[in-house]
């Protein structure tokens, strides 16, 4: 059976690196893996989505509507924007963290209220925590992506992979210690 | 060795393995990473060319000189390069020649959705279409040799989902191929009527040979299922979608997977069609394979069920061909505010766009690049965007129309046409338009927003940056002297600092009043350039809450580092680079720059 994970966030949050670590880890565990990213204008603060699929044999690199087993959202309203990807009974992992788009910053639009509450009311399997705060506590808010990855891999019981080794290969040496801690802290959220 | 690679990385690897010697490209999403990766292989002489036509001509010359060569571009780039491509089809090759076109079904980052497979048909160029990264690697590796065998440049057609999806690939080694000997051969290489006509006949023969090959090659293969009820013809990523759409039917469905798609394999399609009960053709955008199939007198189902617009996925294919309802999911009662891409904090395009937004009686003929984002609120600057380079030339046309219209009875009264173009775009195709405006006396005011990089597509070097693709220093083309050489009077070419609204005012006013062509060139580099970031790392703007009257005037510059929260204006320090545009529009002087520049 193919499993589908969609990672969504805002340009600059590190969704693509997290997806890369995830894909390499899954490949090393012996799965066929496909990952598709739409990053056209991500650097300009746009919304970013990455699809990761793995299993014995994966054909299409793209996840269909309502067919993702897991949606990992790096930001609250992005979870609401992309919730249509999640299948009934699927799991939502959401960073309880806000990044305001320009329309909200200028006061033209409002950042919606109680997003987490509404997500939880609709999606029974919702795991929400503030990964940005955890990462900031470890010394660098940018490691929030790896905190979320730690939670994801723990939740999916993907323990055939030596994740620290994958991180070592894909992350610059000076950020390695931080990211190992971030990964573990994320996993701890699901204890 | 196994690795997980994007299609673009795999293309670069395959080109290297296939003995490619020379590579040229102009950036454009989703193709840009092809050359970025190719340039990592030291055996390949790589360059960013000034535009796609130049890239194809460089690759063509290299091929005629005996080297294996490639040129890469996004789909609209092939329009720019169409001229050399159509005639290179006549000339053929010496060393293998491959032209890569990266199409963008779904408009992820493009101004149109053209399906470049028609170019293969139109220019009679053999075409390969891989369906995952492994095929990207294998197909391009083989393409050079095939190109030499058929004496034809190859079109290598990929799409966004192929370029930007990672799949697992098995890597090989490079086959080192010597540069072929060069012998002068005007009958083959100098295309004028007397030599071109025989080559035209040659193309017809070549076409027959290639169709024969298409019918028998490994790139086109039948994958028989256990039954013959349903047969599917598919190409590229559509093949993967179709496979997934019928996956739950086990191996009962049969496929004709097409990878060599010009010339299409007539015999193979006829044979496959004759053995299946219902034939589907699954392809994105245009009915390219379907039309051909129908011309063979074969009934098939394709476009009548599948959408012409946007990319496909397995869910769409399943719904369209099997009528299956899509799975159940969730919806949440939250209105997510849109998050379109915006000009970055500290963007050097913001100041000039803001200054132009003050003029209500102008038309801004726009171009393609980050500055196109000025069209969004609150700046609302830019009236039209057509294609790269059109700002100045379409601006000339605008000014002709307004001159003819005189005092309009209704509509907007326009007193001046401005053009806005980036540095990379100006070098790409703005220069000819500028010369044209000067010679034909169209008094357009051109703003060259020179941020010293090709920003939109991910920071590639261009003729104004003084570096080559490998980072080597090279001649930097000076925009001021270039514009003067184009015939703009020296006093009408001015450099302006887009971080200084006051100082720009007079020059913009002069340009507005000029009755001949004028050029304003901005001088601040892109805020995301590493060196700029380092220099400005400790500089930012801060709001004095005691002075702020909360008029929100500063928010009119549309900077994402500014926000109005809990009744006061805040500037997000980690985002702000201290450009001070917001400070300059504050009526109370409540915002100031703090911190020191690094040197
Ligand atoms: C013919 C063609 N080639 C390539 C592209 C892709 N493309 C869009 S914008 C751009 C470059 C913009 O660079 P520049 O003009 O310097 O503006 P900046 O983004 O740096 O502001 C490119 C290459 C395109 N749209 N059309």
mmCIF file of N, CA and C in Angstrom, chain A residues 3 5 22 27-28 34 39-40 62 64 66 83-84 90 103 105 107 116 119 121-122 137 147 150-151 155 167 175-176:
data_model
loop_
_atom_site.group_PDB
_atom_site.id
_atom_site.type_symbol
_atom_site.label_atom_id
_atom_site.label_comp_id
_atom_site.label_asym_id
_atom_site.label_seq_id
_atom_site.Cartn_x
_atom_site.Cartn_y
_atom_site.Cartn_z
ATOM 1 N N UNK A 3 1.672 4.984 0.868
ATOM 2 C CA UNK A 3 1.305 5.990 1.874
ATOM 3 C C UNK A 3 1.625 7.374 1.314
ATOM 4 N N UNK A 5 2.022 11.525 2.165
ATOM 5 C CA UNK A 5 2.190 12.581 3.164
ATOM 6 C C UNK A 5 2.288 13.904 2.430
ATOM 7 N N UNK A 22 12.994 13.389 4.820
ATOM 8 C CA UNK A 22 11.992 12.333 4.875
ATOM 9 C C UNK A 22 12.157 11.356 3.707
ATOM 10 N N UNK A 27 13.791 6.115 1.451
ATOM 11 C CA UNK A 27 14.514 5.348 0.439
ATOM 12 C C UNK A 27 15.482 4.380 1.122
ATOM 13 N N UNK A 28 16.151 4.873 2.156
ATOM 14 C CA UNK A 28 17.120 4.004 2.844
ATOM 15 C C UNK A 28 16.426 2.865 3.580
ATOM 16 N N UNK A 34 8.496 8.748 -4.058
ATOM 17 C CA UNK A 34 8.441 9.887 -4.966
ATOM 18 C C UNK A 34 8.074 11.140 -4.172
ATOM 19 N N UNK A 39 7.574 24.874 -5.724
ATOM 20 C CA UNK A 39 8.291 25.911 -4.975
ATOM 21 C C UNK A 39 8.510 27.142 -5.845
ATOM 22 N N UNK A 40 7.754 27.211 -6.936
ATOM 23 C CA UNK A 40 7.939 28.277 -7.918
ATOM 24 C C UNK A 40 8.365 29.599 -7.320
ATOM 25 N N UNK A 62 2.091 12.711 -7.485
ATOM 26 C CA UNK A 62 1.147 13.718 -6.983
ATOM 27 C C UNK A 62 0.064 13.057 -6.125
ATOM 28 N N UNK A 64 -3.704 12.964 -4.670
ATOM 29 C CA UNK A 64 -5.030 13.433 -5.092
ATOM 30 C C UNK A 64 -5.783 14.057 -3.925
ATOM 31 N N UNK A 66 -8.287 14.510 -1.039
ATOM 32 C CA UNK A 66 -8.827 13.567 -0.044
ATOM 33 C C UNK A 66 -8.080 12.241 0.004
ATOM 34 N N UNK A 83 -6.565 21.407 3.794
ATOM 35 C CA UNK A 83 -7.180 20.271 4.501
ATOM 36 C C UNK A 83 -7.860 19.311 3.527
ATOM 37 N N UNK A 84 -8.279 19.847 2.369
ATOM 38 C CA UNK A 84 -8.947 19.022 1.361
ATOM 39 C C UNK A 84 -8.110 17.848 0.881
ATOM 40 N N UNK A 90 -7.622 10.356 8.222
ATOM 41 C CA UNK A 90 -6.197 10.683 8.172
ATOM 42 C C UNK A 90 -5.753 11.517 9.372
ATOM 43 N N UNK A 103 -2.060 40.602 3.202
ATOM 44 C CA UNK A 103 -3.419 41.139 3.318
ATOM 45 C C UNK A 103 -3.830 41.285 4.783
ATOM 46 N N UNK A 105 -1.490 41.699 7.301
ATOM 47 C CA UNK A 105 -0.588 42.713 7.844
ATOM 48 C C UNK A 105 -1.119 44.121 7.586
ATOM 49 N N UNK A 107 -4.159 44.871 7.267
ATOM 50 C CA UNK A 107 -5.462 45.034 7.888
ATOM 51 C C UNK A 107 -6.628 44.849 6.920
ATOM 52 N N UNK A 116 -7.065 26.249 15.345
ATOM 53 C CA UNK A 116 -6.757 24.922 15.895
ATOM 54 C C UNK A 116 -8.030 24.257 16.433
ATOM 55 N N UNK A 119 -10.049 23.011 13.551
ATOM 56 C CA UNK A 119 -9.430 21.836 12.926
ATOM 57 C C UNK A 119 -9.681 20.596 13.785
ATOM 58 N N UNK A 121 -12.064 20.077 15.897
ATOM 59 C CA UNK A 121 -13.473 19.698 15.893
ATOM 60 C C UNK A 121 -13.805 18.857 14.660
ATOM 61 N N UNK A 122 -13.133 19.160 13.566
ATOM 62 C CA UNK A 122 -13.435 18.455 12.306
ATOM 63 C C UNK A 122 -12.610 17.179 12.143
ATOM 64 N N UNK A 137 13.316 27.500 21.697
ATOM 65 C CA UNK A 137 13.860 27.080 22.992
ATOM 66 C C UNK A 137 15.202 26.377 22.843
ATOM 67 N N UNK A 147 11.731 19.677 14.008
ATOM 68 C CA UNK A 147 10.864 19.311 15.138
ATOM 69 C C UNK A 147 9.624 18.592 14.590
ATOM 70 N N UNK A 150 10.433 15.175 13.336
ATOM 71 C CA UNK A 150 10.597 14.232 14.444
ATOM 72 C C UNK A 150 9.246 13.679 14.893
ATOM 73 N N UNK A 151 8.273 14.573 14.997
ATOM 74 C CA UNK A 151 6.939 14.150 15.409
ATOM 75 C C UNK A 151 6.317 13.238 14.347
ATOM 76 N N UNK A 155 5.236 9.448 14.895
ATOM 77 C CA UNK A 155 3.822 9.111 14.761
ATOM 78 C C UNK A 155 3.593 8.002 13.744
ATOM 79 N N UNK A 167 20.112 12.869 8.824
ATOM 80 C CA UNK A 167 20.306 14.294 9.126
ATOM 81 C C UNK A 167 21.769 14.679 8.946
ATOM 82 N N UNK A 175 25.020 22.866 12.058
ATOM 83 C CA UNK A 175 23.629 22.859 12.522
ATOM 84 C C UNK A 175 23.179 21.469 12.967
ATOM 85 N N UNK A 176 24.102 20.511 12.902
ATOM 86 C CA UNK A 176 23.733 19.118 13.168
ATOM 87 C C UNK A 176 23.206 18.916 14.584
#
